[in-house]
């Protein structure tokens, strides 16, 4: 009976009718899935299946975000595929999300790309008790290996000498500082995490840094955006996103080799670095279940990437701004010469005596805004924000540009102006200066990054004057990856 009924239906339905039915069904399913709950923030009309992907340019999403903010206010919604996103702007709302309601937005969303690469392990994308245990352990271990202690300061001073020597070898000829700076900055976190630094001539490590650059460039591409929105489909679509995941596999293999070498000569009574400390923790009888080899791999990767990308990008912005603003560079050099001279390196204790230099470093961080949408959060429970209802599972993006470039907070928000951090010649702290995020998930390497930026920057400006090549106009064009970094550029570094 059923067979005859299906046969009759099959014979009575033409292919166009079936296609129309399927299209109608899919559109209806997409509409029902994408309906927003009552009291949800306003936002642009979404397209079927695509959501609001066409509203935001992958190569420069920040101007589009600002236009949407002007239209819909400091809290608005977007949709990427089936993922519901709320963007918050302005210091009060950003602090509400990150600090005052921090517990409601403390977790990371399960984004397809991060889930594929990191799973639920590590320091950045883990959640719940596992994240608390890993973060507490990492902070404690970094302190033991010199974070905030003199030993770390000495490591950075030593690496500064290697860096200035390498730049001096350029003999004043135009060069791209990207690889040298990345190598120097990476060596600091490598010495803490892996127990050793890498020579600038180490071809294997240079290839690894180049691989990181390629991977970070792909991270900001439209292909990765499409993968975030349609992972099930994009797994079968050819494109550069497959190279992105392959590169991550190679990076994991590099770290695994270092971990395996540590396991071979591991001595629990002689802790050399973060990996040894983690192996010790894993070996404890009462070790928490979150401490295992996969956790070690991803924690080491997180430290390596976070400790390399953000600080090296900021230093490259700093040299670019110095070359574009020779008057500011000269004033920094004058202050360094007066307070420190040329006979010794800067030390952390000099920072308070170098208010203008400190202000310049902060202004570089403010205006370059290298993590402009912060790392995403997710609502851990139904909650209310600015009068709007956000159900559990809503992804939150904090618009850091709306804070770091807010005309109500900064006198000249779009101009490079160290005066933002000066008052009567002394360094001035600003509440709206939050480049390391805020709250419980603020950057755990903030103190390390601040130390590196001060010691590397003062060493470079003390030793060299940076200038653009003749007949070359330097620009502030950027590229998007884990951090927003300047497009590769070439400058002179003339010994002083």
XYZ file of C-alpha atoms in Angstrom, residues 137 258-268 271-284 287 291-293 296:
31
model
C 49.162 26.978 37.002
C 60.361 19.710 22.031
C 58.036 18.056 24.574
C 59.297 14.577 23.600
C 62.902 15.738 24.058
C 61.990 17.097 27.506
C 60.412 13.761 28.458
C 63.630 11.920 27.506
C 65.869 13.913 29.857
C 63.237 15.027 32.381
C 64.477 15.348 35.963
C 61.658 16.193 38.412
C 62.782 22.232 36.638
C 64.225 24.102 33.669
C 61.133 25.652 32.099
C 57.350 25.598 31.718
C 57.315 22.166 30.031
C 59.273 20.579 32.894
C 56.956 22.240 35.420
C 53.922 20.853 33.568
C 55.433 17.350 33.436
C 55.998 17.594 37.202
C 52.354 18.593 37.687
C 51.146 15.698 35.524
C 53.232 13.263 37.599
C 51.602 14.218 40.902
C 47.042 15.925 39.652
C 46.736 18.081 33.261
C 47.651 15.699 30.459
C 49.944 15.705 27.439
C 50.613 20.581 27.783
